[in-house]
Amino acid sequence: MNTNRKILIVDDEPDIRALVGGILEDEGYEVFHAATHQETFTQIENAKPDLVLLDIWLENSAKDGIGILQDIQELNRDVALPVIMMSGHGNIETAVKALHIGAFDFIEKPFKTERLLLIVTRALEINQLKKENKFLRSNHNVKEERQVVGQSSAAEHLRTIISKVAPTNSRVLLTGQAGVGKDFVARLLHEQSARKDMPFMAVNCGSMHPERFDIELFGCLEGVQGEPERIGLLERSNGGTIFLDEVGDMPYETQGKIVRILQEQRFERIGATVPIDLDIRVIASTSYDLDDLIKQNRFRQDLLYRLNVVSIDVPSLHDRQQDIPLLCEAFSKELCKKSDIEPFSFTTSAMSALIGYEWPGNMRQLRNVIEWLMIMKASTGKTIIELDDLPPDVIANLPKAVSSERSIDLLDMPLKDARASFERDYLAAQIQRFNGNITKAAEAIGMERSALHRKIKTLDIQPHTAKHYLDSDAVMGENVPAEQINKKTG
């Protein structure tokens, strides 16, 4: 039953109001009536309806239905009041005008009961989604809003391109390795757009069964494949954003339907013949090379052209190594707050190990490791993570310079000595990680190449390793300072 859902019927004919009202009351709706412009807004003010059924032609009214619709759209409401237009004398031009002004749908009299109830149900469900989305956003602490964490050049570039692309209505294709956070970027694009108060729907194209894909996406009428009536994700995201995650896994047959929908901006539920106008922003993501899938006849080239209006390559964690301390801090605060425990910190050796790890699973793997640490340490009450506390796979793959843990705890050393000791191990590990390529190591840690050379000399990194670094740099064609070349050749 649809208890507590209020519907206002605006029609100048009492018999029509009584007939429609009876149908809706039988479904559990609370019904109110009006016949003129003044009565309509009196009822809106007093009854605060959830939906309005509005006739276009009204006798003895200061304004007709189109005029009332325009006034309703100008009401100062957080979420617009949905209006379904009714007419026994309607034409295509009038219907298009009503929809353009903001009507949810248009229905001609005489109408079938099932058709009326279907439109009413759909309008109320979609409007409820909009209200819930608005409520969640209004109760979201500003300080906790999503943001790209980090100070690396890759993070700065990602923030910049998101700020430029988000306000537009362009379709976006997000590329990058698995686990880099493409879904996170998609939500950022939505939250920084003009559609931020409208629904955001994510479709995981890789996890949905191909036989269920069309029903979940388009919805269906009751009885189709034994299903109840279903509103699909496209319809539920109308006015907002739909995110097609791992679009390369979308069934090939469905891809053709998406091409047509993007071209025509309308679609039909499965089993239905009445088209539904669509106003959505499409964001897609992939960790595949879609050009390769096209060659394998697994992906449509025309769909790629329509999705790839703006392309954003989301960087891997490998390209954001210097952001790892800030990311660890952010994940720790987020996860520990949810579990109501004190956030933890890391010793320099533990953080050095995390920075030096390869992170094949990218951001997702790092977050999982932080959550694993939280679970393991929660029962102990210990809030400082040491090297031995890290997961075995992280420790097992440490560079030699980091994995040879010193017996002297850095916390027992003076700050100056501890900093120098940490820098020495950290830089040695980074250079080893890049097989001695000074330029790549400098880029990874956000340091000028010449400054890194000076640090190697200042920190007195051992000659046998320093020679390896310089030899490798020379092989790569780097410009090694003359005094260092003389040292290694002398």
Short mmCIF file of C-alpha atoms in Angstrom, two decimals:
data_model
loop_
_atom_site.label_atom_id
_atom_site.label_comp_id
_atom_site.label_asym_id
_atom_site.label_seq_id
_atom_site.Cartn_x
_atom_site.Cartn_y
_atom_site.Cartn_z
CA MET A 1 0.00 0.00 0.00
CA ASN A 2 1.06 3.57 -0.72
CA THR A 3 0.22 5.04 2.66
CA ASN A 4 1.19 8.65 3.38
CA ARG A 5 1.78 9.42 -0.31
CA LYS A 6 -0.31 12.43 -1.23
CA ILE A 7 -1.58 13.19 -4.72
CA LEU A 8 -3.31 16.38 -5.84
CA ILE A 9 -5.76 16.06 -8.75
CA VAL A 10 -6.37 19.31 -10.63
CA ASP A 11 -9.31 19.13 -13.07
CA ASP A 12 -12.35 21.32 -13.69
CA GLU A 13 -14.66 18.31 -14.05
CA PRO A 14 -15.83 16.85 -10.70
CA ASP A 15 -16.61 13.47 -12.30
CA ILE A 16 -13.02 13.13 -13.57
CA ARG A 17 -11.63 14.09 -10.17
CA ALA A 18 -13.88 11.53 -8.48
CA LEU A 19 -12.98 8.75 -10.96
CA VAL A 20 -9.22 9.31 -10.81
CA GLY A 21 -9.34 9.87 -7.06
CA GLY A 22 -11.18 6.58 -6.52
CA ILE A 23 -8.55 4.67 -8.51
CA LEU A 24 -5.72 6.21 -6.51
CA GLU A 25 -7.45 5.77 -3.14
CA ASP A 26 -7.94 2.07 -3.91
CA GLU A 27 -4.13 1.89 -4.22
CA GLY A 28 -3.67 3.50 -0.82
CA TYR A 29 -2.88 7.05 -1.87
CA GLU A 30 -4.25 10.07 0.00
CA VAL A 31 -6.05 12.26 -2.55
CA PHE A 32 -6.75 16.01 -2.67
CA HIS A 33 -8.72 17.99 -5.24
CA ALA A 34 -8.53 21.38 -6.97
CA ALA A 35 -10.24 22.96 -10.00
CA THR A 36 -8.51 26.31 -10.43
CA HIS A 37 -5.11 27.99 -10.21
CA GLN A 38 -5.88 29.45 -6.78
CA GLU A 39 -7.22 26.16 -5.36
CA THR A 40 -4.16 24.35 -6.68
CA PHE A 41 -1.67 26.49 -4.77
CA THR A 42 -3.83 26.54 -1.65
CA GLN A 43 -3.71 22.72 -1.62
CA ILE A 44 0.03 22.68 -2.38
CA GLU A 45 0.61 24.99 0.58
CA ASN A 46 -1.68 23.14 3.01
CA ALA A 47 -1.57 19.48 1.94
CA LYS A 48 2.02 19.44 0.62
CA PRO A 49 1.35 16.73 -1.99
CA ASP A 50 4.04 14.39 -3.33
CA LEU A 51 2.68 14.57 -6.89
CA VAL A 52 0.23 16.59 -9.00
CA LEU A 53 -2.07 15.23 -11.74
CA LEU A 54 -2.85 18.36 -13.75
CA ASP A 55 -5.38 18.83 -16.57
CA ILE A 56 -4.33 21.20 -19.34
CA TRP A 57 -7.71 22.82 -20.01
CA LEU A 58 -9.34 24.44 -16.95
CA GLU A 59 -12.48 26.57 -17.12
CA ASN A 60 -12.98 29.49 -14.73
CA SER A 61 -9.29 29.39 -13.76
CA ALA A 62 -6.89 32.34 -13.84
CA LYS A 63 -4.35 30.14 -15.62
CA ASP A 64 -4.60 26.94 -17.62
CA GLY A 65 -2.60 23.78 -16.87
CA ILE A 66 0.51 24.98 -18.71
CA GLY A 67 0.49 28.22 -16.70
CA ILE A 68 0.04 26.31 -13.43
CA LEU A 69 2.89 23.96 -14.41
CA GLN A 70 5.19 26.94 -14.98
CA ASP A 71 4.30 28.37 -11.56
CA ILE A 72 4.88 25.01 -9.86
CA GLN A 73 8.34 24.80 -11.44
CA GLU A 74 9.20 28.20 -9.94
CA LEU A 75 8.38 27.10 -6.40
CA ASN A 76 11.39 27.30 -4.05
CA ARG A 77 11.67 23.58 -3.26
CA ASP A 78 14.75 21.43 -2.68
CA VAL A 79 13.42 18.85 -5.14
CA ALA A 80 10.87 19.81 -7.81
CA LEU A 81 7.29 18.65 -7.27
CA PRO A 82 6.57 16.05 -9.99
CA VAL A 83 3.66 16.92 -12.29
CA ILE A 84 1.85 14.54 -14.67
CA MET A 85 -0.17 16.39 -17.31
CA MET A 86 -3.63 15.11 -18.40
CA SER A 87 -5.69 16.11 -21.42
CA GLY A 88 -8.58 14.86 -23.50
CA HIS A 89 -7.73 17.32 -26.26
CA GLY A 90 -3.98 16.98 -26.27
CA ASN A 91 -1.66 17.08 -29.21
CA ILE A 92 2.02 16.39 -29.73
CA GLU A 93 2.96 20.07 -29.62
CA THR A 94 1.23 20.59 -26.27
CA ALA A 95 2.80 17.45 -24.81
CA VAL A 96 6.29 18.46 -25.93
CA LYS A 97 5.80 21.94 -24.47
CA ALA A 98 4.70 20.51 -21.12
CA LEU A 99 7.67 18.13 -20.97
CA HIS A 100 10.03 20.95 -21.91
CA ILE A 101 8.73 23.11 -19.06
CA GLY A 102 9.33 20.28 -16.61
CA ALA A 103 6.35 17.93 -16.52
CA PHE A 104 7.31 14.38 -15.59
CA ASP A 105 5.01 12.80 -18.19
CA PHE A 106 1.87 13.36 -20.27
CA ILE A 107 -1.19 11.10 -20.38
CA GLU A 108 -4.22 11.39 -22.65
CA LYS A 109 -7.83 10.84 -21.54
CA PRO A 110 -9.40 8.40 -21.54
CA PHE A 111 -6.51 6.41 -20.12
CA LYS A 112 -6.16 2.86 -18.89
CA THR A 113 -5.93 2.39 -15.13
CA GLU A 114 -2.72 0.36 -15.46
CA ARG A 115 -1.09 3.11 -17.51
CA LEU A 116 -2.04 5.80 -14.97
CA LEU A 117 -0.77 3.79 -12.00
CA LEU A 118 2.46 2.92 -13.81
CA ILE A 119 3.29 6.58 -14.48
CA VAL A 120 2.31 7.64 -10.95
CA THR A 121 4.47 4.90 -9.39
CA ARG A 122 7.45 5.76 -11.58
CA ALA A 123 7.18 9.49 -10.85
CA LEU A 124 7.02 8.95 -7.09
CA GLU A 125 9.90 6.46 -7.04
CA ILE A 126 12.23 8.67 -9.07
CA ASN A 127 11.33 11.75 -7.02
CA GLN A 128 12.02 9.81 -3.82
CA LEU A 129 15.47 8.92 -5.15
CA LYS A 130 16.13 12.61 -5.79
CA LYS A 131 15.05 13.51 -2.24
CA GLU A 132 17.26 10.81 -0.72
CA ASN A 133 20.22 11.98 -2.78
CA LYS A 134 19.60 15.58 -1.67
CA PHE A 135 19.32 14.50 1.98
CA LEU A 136 22.56 12.54 1.87
CA ARG A 137 24.42 15.47 0.35
CA SER A 138 23.00 18.02 2.81
CA ASN A 139 24.04 15.82 5.75
CA HIS A 140 27.54 15.18 4.43
CA ASN A 141 30.14 17.12 6.41
CA VAL A 142 31.92 19.47 4.02
CA LYS A 143 35.30 18.48 5.46
CA GLU A 144 34.60 14.85 4.57
CA GLU A 145 33.66 15.41 0.95
CA ARG A 146 35.48 13.29 -1.59
CA GLN A 147 38.75 14.70 -2.82
CA VAL A 148 41.91 13.51 -4.53
CA VAL A 149 44.46 13.08 -1.73
CA GLY A 150 48.11 13.77 -2.46
CA GLN A 151 50.71 16.30 -3.50
CA SER A 152 52.37 14.44 -6.38
CA SER A 153 52.30 15.88 -9.88
CA ALA A 154 49.99 13.00 -10.89
CA ALA A 155 47.52 13.90 -8.11
CA GLU A 156 47.67 17.59 -8.99
CA HIS A 157 47.02 16.84 -12.65
CA LEU A 158 44.07 14.59 -11.77
CA ARG A 159 42.53 17.29 -9.58
CA THR A 160 42.97 19.87 -12.32
CA ILE A 161 41.39 17.80 -15.08
CA ILE A 162 38.46 16.79 -12.84
CA SER A 163 37.77 20.45 -12.01
CA LYS A 164 37.74 21.29 -15.72
CA VAL A 165 35.66 18.35 -16.95
CA ALA A 166 33.14 17.97 -14.09
CA PRO A 167 31.07 21.14 -14.77
CA THR A 168 30.56 20.18 -18.40
CA ASN A 169 27.94 17.70 -19.57
CA SER A 170 30.45 15.77 -21.71
CA ARG A 171 30.64 12.00 -21.68
CA VAL A 172 33.84 10.77 -20.04
CA LEU A 173 35.87 7.59 -20.48
CA LEU A 174 38.07 6.75 -17.49
CA THR A 175 41.04 4.50 -18.23
CA GLY A 176 43.68 2.98 -15.97
CA GLN A 177 44.75 -0.18 -14.20
CA ALA A 178 42.38 -2.16 -11.99
CA GLY A 179 42.10 -0.70 -8.50
CA VAL A 180 43.29 2.84 -9.27
CA GLY A 181 39.98 4.38 -8.20
CA LYS A 182 38.08 5.00 -11.43
CA ASP A 183 34.76 4.66 -9.57
CA PHE A 184 35.99 7.28 -7.08
CA VAL A 185 36.81 9.69 -9.92
CA ALA A 186 33.39 9.05 -11.51
CA ARG A 187 31.66 10.08 -8.29
CA LEU A 188 33.86 13.16 -8.04
CA LEU A 189 32.86 14.17 -11.56
CA HIS A 190 29.20 13.80 -10.61
CA GLU A 191 29.51 15.64 -7.28
CA GLN A 192 31.26 18.60 -8.90
CA SER A 193 28.72 18.87 -11.73
CA ALA A 194 25.41 20.66 -12.15
CA ARG A 195 23.73 17.25 -11.72
CA LYS A 196 25.10 16.77 -8.19
CA ASP A 197 21.64 16.82 -6.58
CA MET A 198 20.32 14.20 -9.02
CA PRO A 199 20.83 10.41 -8.87
CA PHE A 200 24.18 8.71 -9.45
CA MET A 201 23.81 5.09 -10.56
CA ALA A 202 26.72 2.68 -11.03
CA VAL A 203 26.48 -0.35 -13.31
CA ASN A 204 29.19 -2.98 -12.83
CA CYS A 205 29.33 -4.40 -16.34
CA GLY A 206 31.76 -7.13 -15.31
CA SER A 207 29.78 -8.63 -12.42
CA MET A 208 26.28 -8.57 -13.91
CA HIS A 209 25.10 -11.77 -15.63
CA PRO A 210 24.63 -11.16 -19.38
CA GLU A 211 21.08 -12.58 -19.34
CA ARG A 212 20.10 -10.12 -16.59
CA PHE A 213 21.92 -7.11 -18.00
CA ASP A 214 19.15 -5.69 -20.20
CA ILE A 215 16.46 -6.08 -17.53
CA GLU A 216 18.59 -4.37 -14.88
CA LEU A 217 19.55 -1.58 -17.25
CA PHE A 218 16.28 -0.90 -19.10
CA GLY A 219 13.67 -2.26 -16.70
CA CYS A 220 10.68 -4.28 -17.87
CA LEU A 221 6.92 -4.61 -17.72
CA GLU A 222 5.33 -7.15 -15.42
CA GLY A 223 5.49 -10.71 -16.78
CA VAL A 224 8.57 -10.27 -18.97
CA GLN A 225 10.71 -13.37 -18.34
CA GLY A 226 8.58 -13.97 -15.26
CA GLU A 227 9.72 -10.69 -13.72
CA PRO A 228 7.62 -8.20 -11.75
CA GLU A 229 7.42 -4.68 -13.12
CA ARG A 230 10.90 -3.21 -12.77
CA ILE A 231 12.33 0.29 -13.14
CA GLY A 232 15.78 -0.01 -14.70
CA LEU A 233 18.98 1.80 -13.80
CA LEU A 234 18.72 4.09 -16.83
CA GLU A 235 15.33 5.34 -15.72
CA ARG A 236 16.37 5.66 -12.10
CA SER A 237 19.36 7.78 -13.08
CA ASN A 238 17.31 10.08 -15.33
CA GLY A 239 18.41 13.66 -14.80
CA GLY A 240 21.63 12.53 -13.14
CA THR A 241 24.66 10.41 -13.99
CA ILE A 242 25.06 6.76 -14.90
CA PHE A 243 28.47 5.14 -14.46
CA LEU A 244 29.22 2.15 -16.71
CA ASP A 245 32.06 0.50 -14.78
CA GLU A 246 34.31 -1.82 -16.83
CA VAL A 247 32.30 -1.11 -19.97
CA GLY A 248 34.49 -3.54 -21.93
CA ASP A 249 32.62 -6.38 -20.20
CA MET A 250 29.21 -5.21 -21.42
CA PRO A 251 27.41 -7.84 -23.55
CA TYR A 252 27.96 -7.12 -27.26
CA GLU A 253 24.21 -7.11 -28.02
CA THR A 254 23.59 -4.54 -25.28
CA GLN A 255 26.32 -2.30 -26.68
CA GLY A 256 24.29 -1.78 -29.86
CA LYS A 257 21.26 -0.73 -27.80
CA ILE A 258 23.38 1.75 -25.84
CA VAL A 259 24.61 3.30 -29.09
CA ARG A 260 21.01 3.87 -30.20
CA ILE A 261 20.01 5.30 -26.80
CA LEU A 262 22.92 7.74 -26.77
CA GLN A 263 21.96 8.85 -30.25
CA GLU A 264 18.20 9.19 -29.70
CA GLN A 265 18.19 10.12 -25.99
CA ARG A 266 15.27 7.78 -25.32
CA PHE A 267 14.61 4.10 -24.66
CA GLU A 268 11.82 1.63 -23.88
CA ARG A 269 11.40 -0.79 -21.02
CA ILE A 270 11.56 -4.40 -22.16
CA GLY A 271 8.07 -5.38 -23.28
CA ALA A 272 6.92 -1.76 -23.60
CA THR A 273 6.30 0.33 -26.71
CA VAL A 274 6.10 3.79 -25.12
CA PRO A 275 9.52 5.52 -25.22
CA ILE A 276 10.95 7.24 -22.15
CA ASP A 277 12.91 10.44 -22.77
CA LEU A 278 16.35 10.32 -21.22
CA ASP A 279 18.53 13.11 -19.87
CA ILE A 280 21.63 11.60 -18.30
CA ARG A 281 25.38 12.08 -18.26
CA VAL A 282 27.29 8.92 -19.11
CA ILE A 283 30.65 8.15 -17.52
CA ALA A 284 32.35 4.88 -18.46
CA SER A 285 35.51 3.17 -17.26
CA THR A 286 37.78 0.40 -18.48
CA SER A 287 41.01 -1.31 -17.53
CA TYR A 288 41.12 -2.96 -20.98
CA ASP A 289 42.58 -1.65 -24.21
CA LEU A 290 39.27 -1.09 -26.00
CA ASP A 291 41.01 -0.85 -29.37
CA ASP A 292 42.20 -4.45 -28.87
CA LEU A 293 38.65 -5.53 -27.94
CA ILE A 294 37.39 -3.89 -31.13
CA LYS A 295 39.87 -5.93 -33.17
CA GLN A 296 38.60 -9.05 -31.41
CA ASN A 297 34.98 -8.09 -32.25
CA ARG A 298 34.19 -7.85 -28.52
CA PHE A 299 33.52 -4.11 -28.45
CA ARG A 300 31.76 -1.77 -30.86
CA GLN A 301 33.81 1.00 -32.39
CA ASP A 302 30.78 3.30 -32.69
CA LEU A 303 30.15 2.92 -28.94
CA LEU A 304 33.76 3.85 -28.17
CA TYR A 305 33.40 7.00 -30.29
CA ARG A 306 30.30 8.02 -28.35
CA LEU A 307 31.74 7.29 -24.92
CA ASN A 308 35.23 8.69 -25.45
CA VAL A 309 34.34 12.38 -25.76
CA VAL A 310 36.74 13.22 -22.92
CA SER A 311 39.34 10.69 -21.79
CA ILE A 312 40.90 10.73 -18.31
CA ASP A 313 43.72 8.32 -17.51
CA VAL A 314 43.63 7.65 -13.75
CA PRO A 315 47.24 7.22 -12.54
CA SER A 316 48.44 4.07 -10.81
CA LEU A 317 49.73 4.11 -7.25
CA HIS A 318 53.15 3.41 -8.73
CA ASP A 319 52.99 6.91 -10.25
CA ARG A 320 51.88 8.42 -6.92
CA GLN A 321 54.39 6.95 -4.50
CA GLN A 322 55.00 10.20 -2.65
CA ASP A 323 51.25 10.35 -1.87
CA ILE A 324 51.31 7.07 0.06
CA PRO A 325 51.84 8.64 3.53
CA LEU A 326 48.91 11.01 3.00
CA LEU A 327 46.75 8.21 1.59
CA CYS A 328 47.56 5.96 4.56
CA GLU A 329 46.58 8.75 6.92
CA ALA A 330 43.31 9.41 5.04
CA PHE A 331 42.35 5.72 4.90
CA SER A 332 43.26 5.25 8.57
CA LYS A 333 41.07 8.18 9.65
CA GLU A 334 38.16 7.04 7.48
CA LEU A 335 38.19 3.38 8.52
CA CYS A 336 38.92 3.97 12.19
CA LYS A 337 36.15 6.55 12.44
CA LYS A 338 33.65 4.01 11.12
CA SER A 339 34.82 1.51 13.74
CA ASP A 340 35.02 4.16 16.48
CA ILE A 341 38.69 3.50 17.27
CA GLU A 342 41.70 5.79 17.44
CA PRO A 343 43.52 6.28 14.12
CA PHE A 344 46.99 4.77 14.02
CA SER A 345 50.33 6.09 12.81
CA PHE A 346 53.39 4.43 11.29
CA THR A 347 57.03 4.21 12.26
CA THR A 348 59.43 5.53 9.67
CA SER A 349 60.60 2.02 8.78
CA ALA A 350 57.01 0.80 8.29
CA MET A 351 56.13 3.80 6.13
CA SER A 352 59.34 3.33 4.14
CA ALA A 353 58.27 -0.25 3.46
CA LEU A 354 54.81 0.86 2.31
CA ILE A 355 56.30 3.49 0.02
CA GLY A 356 58.75 1.00 -1.47
CA TYR A 357 56.15 -1.69 -2.18
CA GLU A 358 54.99 -2.13 -5.80
CA TRP A 359 51.21 -2.14 -5.10
CA PRO A 360 50.00 -4.23 -8.05
CA GLY A 361 46.44 -3.79 -6.78
CA ASN A 362 46.85 -0.01 -6.62
CA MET A 363 44.61 2.13 -4.41
CA ARG A 364 42.22 -0.72 -3.66
CA GLN A 365 45.05 -2.89 -2.33
CA LEU A 366 46.45 -0.07 -0.18
CA ARG A 367 43.05 0.55 1.38
CA ASN A 368 42.63 -3.17 2.04
CA VAL A 369 46.03 -3.28 3.76
CA ILE A 370 45.08 -0.35 6.01
CA GLU A 371 41.80 -2.07 6.86
CA TRP A 372 43.68 -5.32 7.58
CA LEU A 373 46.03 -3.44 9.92
CA MET A 374 43.08 -1.83 11.67
CA ILE A 375 41.47 -5.22 12.30
CA MET A 376 44.72 -6.80 13.48
CA LYS A 377 45.64 -3.94 15.80
CA ALA A 378 42.18 -3.05 17.14
CA SER A 379 42.21 -5.76 19.80
CA THR A 380 45.69 -4.81 21.03
CA GLY A 381 44.97 -1.13 21.58
CA LYS A 382 48.29 -0.32 19.91
CA THR A 383 48.14 2.71 17.62
CA ILE A 384 51.65 2.69 16.16
CA ILE A 385 52.29 0.38 13.21
CA GLU A 386 55.81 -1.05 13.03
CA LEU A 387 57.52 -2.89 10.20
CA ASP A 388 56.76 -6.32 11.64
CA ASP A 389 53.04 -5.45 11.79
CA LEU A 390 52.74 -5.17 8.01
CA PRO A 391 51.21 -8.01 5.96
CA PRO A 392 53.69 -10.76 4.99
CA ASP A 393 53.39 -10.09 1.25
CA VAL A 394 54.41 -6.45 1.74
CA ILE A 395 57.44 -7.35 3.86
CA ALA A 396 58.46 -10.24 1.60
CA ASN A 397 58.77 -7.94 -1.40
CA LEU A 398 60.69 -5.13 0.25
CA PRO A 399 63.83 -3.79 -1.46
CA LYS A 400 66.97 -4.97 0.33
CA ALA A 401 67.78 -1.48 1.59
CA VAL A 402 64.51 -1.36 3.52
CA SER A 403 64.06 -4.99 4.51
CA SER A 404 67.34 -5.08 6.42
CA GLU A 405 65.73 -3.61 9.52
CA ARG A 406 68.18 -1.92 11.82
CA SER A 407 68.39 -3.09 15.40
CA ILE A 408 68.34 0.52 16.60
CA ASP A 409 64.78 1.85 16.75
CA LEU A 410 64.53 5.18 14.98
CA LEU A 411 62.32 6.43 17.79
CA ASP A 412 65.30 6.23 20.14
CA MET A 413 67.49 8.35 17.88
CA PRO A 414 67.80 12.17 17.83
CA LEU A 415 65.57 13.71 15.18
CA LYS A 416 68.47 14.80 12.98
CA ASP A 417 70.06 11.32 12.97
CA ALA A 418 66.72 9.56 12.49
CA ARG A 419 65.86 11.79 9.54
CA ALA A 420 69.22 11.18 7.88
CA SER A 421 68.99 7.44 8.52
CA PHE A 422 65.51 7.24 7.09
CA GLU A 423 66.42 9.34 4.04
CA ARG A 424 69.44 7.17 3.35
CA ASP A 425 67.43 3.93 3.40
CA TYR A 426 64.49 5.45 1.59
CA LEU A 427 66.53 6.94 -1.26
CA ALA A 428 68.64 3.81 -1.64
CA ALA A 429 65.48 1.72 -1.87
CA GLN A 430 63.92 4.03 -4.42
CA ILE A 431 67.00 4.07 -6.64
CA GLN A 432 67.27 0.30 -6.39
CA ARG A 433 63.58 0.08 -7.25
CA PHE A 434 64.18 1.91 -10.54
CA ASN A 435 67.30 -0.09 -11.35
CA GLY A 436 69.54 2.89 -10.78
CA ASN A 437 67.68 5.33 -13.02
CA ILE A 438 68.12 8.62 -11.15
CA THR A 439 65.60 10.52 -13.27
CA LYS A 440 62.79 8.01 -12.67
CA ALA A 441 63.58 7.79 -8.96
CA ALA A 442 63.56 11.59 -8.68
CA GLU A 443 60.19 11.82 -10.44
CA ALA A 444 58.69 9.15 -8.18
CA ILE A 445 59.68 10.93 -4.98
CA GLY A 446 58.97 14.45 -6.26
CA MET A 447 62.56 15.65 -6.20
CA GLU A 448 64.74 17.46 -8.72
CA ARG A 449 67.27 15.12 -10.33
CA SER A 450 70.21 17.35 -9.41
CA ALA A 451 68.96 17.56 -5.82
CA LEU A 452 68.82 13.76 -5.64
CA HIS A 453 72.44 13.56 -6.82
CA ARG A 454 73.43 15.97 -4.05
CA LYS A 455 71.53 13.89 -1.48
CA ILE A 456 73.37 10.73 -2.58
CA LYS A 457 76.64 12.52 -1.97
CA THR A 458 75.56 14.23 1.29
CA LEU A 459 74.14 11.06 2.84
CA ASP A 460 77.23 9.09 1.84
CA ILE A 461 75.39 6.21 0.22
CA GLN A 462 77.87 3.34 0.03
CA PRO A 463 80.29 3.47 -2.93
CA HIS A 464 79.42 0.04 -4.32
CA THR A 465 75.75 0.97 -4.57
CA ALA A 466 76.44 4.55 -5.65
CA LYS A 467 78.63 3.28 -8.49
CA HIS A 468 75.75 1.03 -9.58
CA TYR A 469 73.35 3.98 -9.60
CA LEU A 470 75.69 6.16 -11.64
CA ASP A 471 76.56 3.41 -14.09
CA SER A 472 72.87 2.71 -14.67
CA ASP A 473 72.17 6.41 -15.09
CA ALA A 474 74.92 6.73 -17.67
CA VAL A 475 73.59 3.78 -19.61
CA MET A 476 70.18 5.47 -19.68
CA GLY A 477 71.79 8.56 -21.21
CA GLU A 478 71.46 10.74 -18.11
CA ASN A 479 73.62 13.82 -17.64
CA VAL A 480 75.71 12.78 -14.67
CA PRO A 481 77.72 15.62 -13.07
CA ALA A 482 81.34 15.67 -14.30
CA GLU A 483 82.84 15.29 -10.82
CA GLN A 484 80.84 12.09 -10.25
CA ILE A 485 81.81 10.69 -13.63
CA ASN A 486 85.46 11.36 -12.77
CA LYS A 487 85.01 9.59 -9.46
CA LYS A 488 83.58 6.44 -10.99
CA THR A 489 86.04 6.33 -13.89
CA GLY A 490 89.09 7.38 -11.87
#
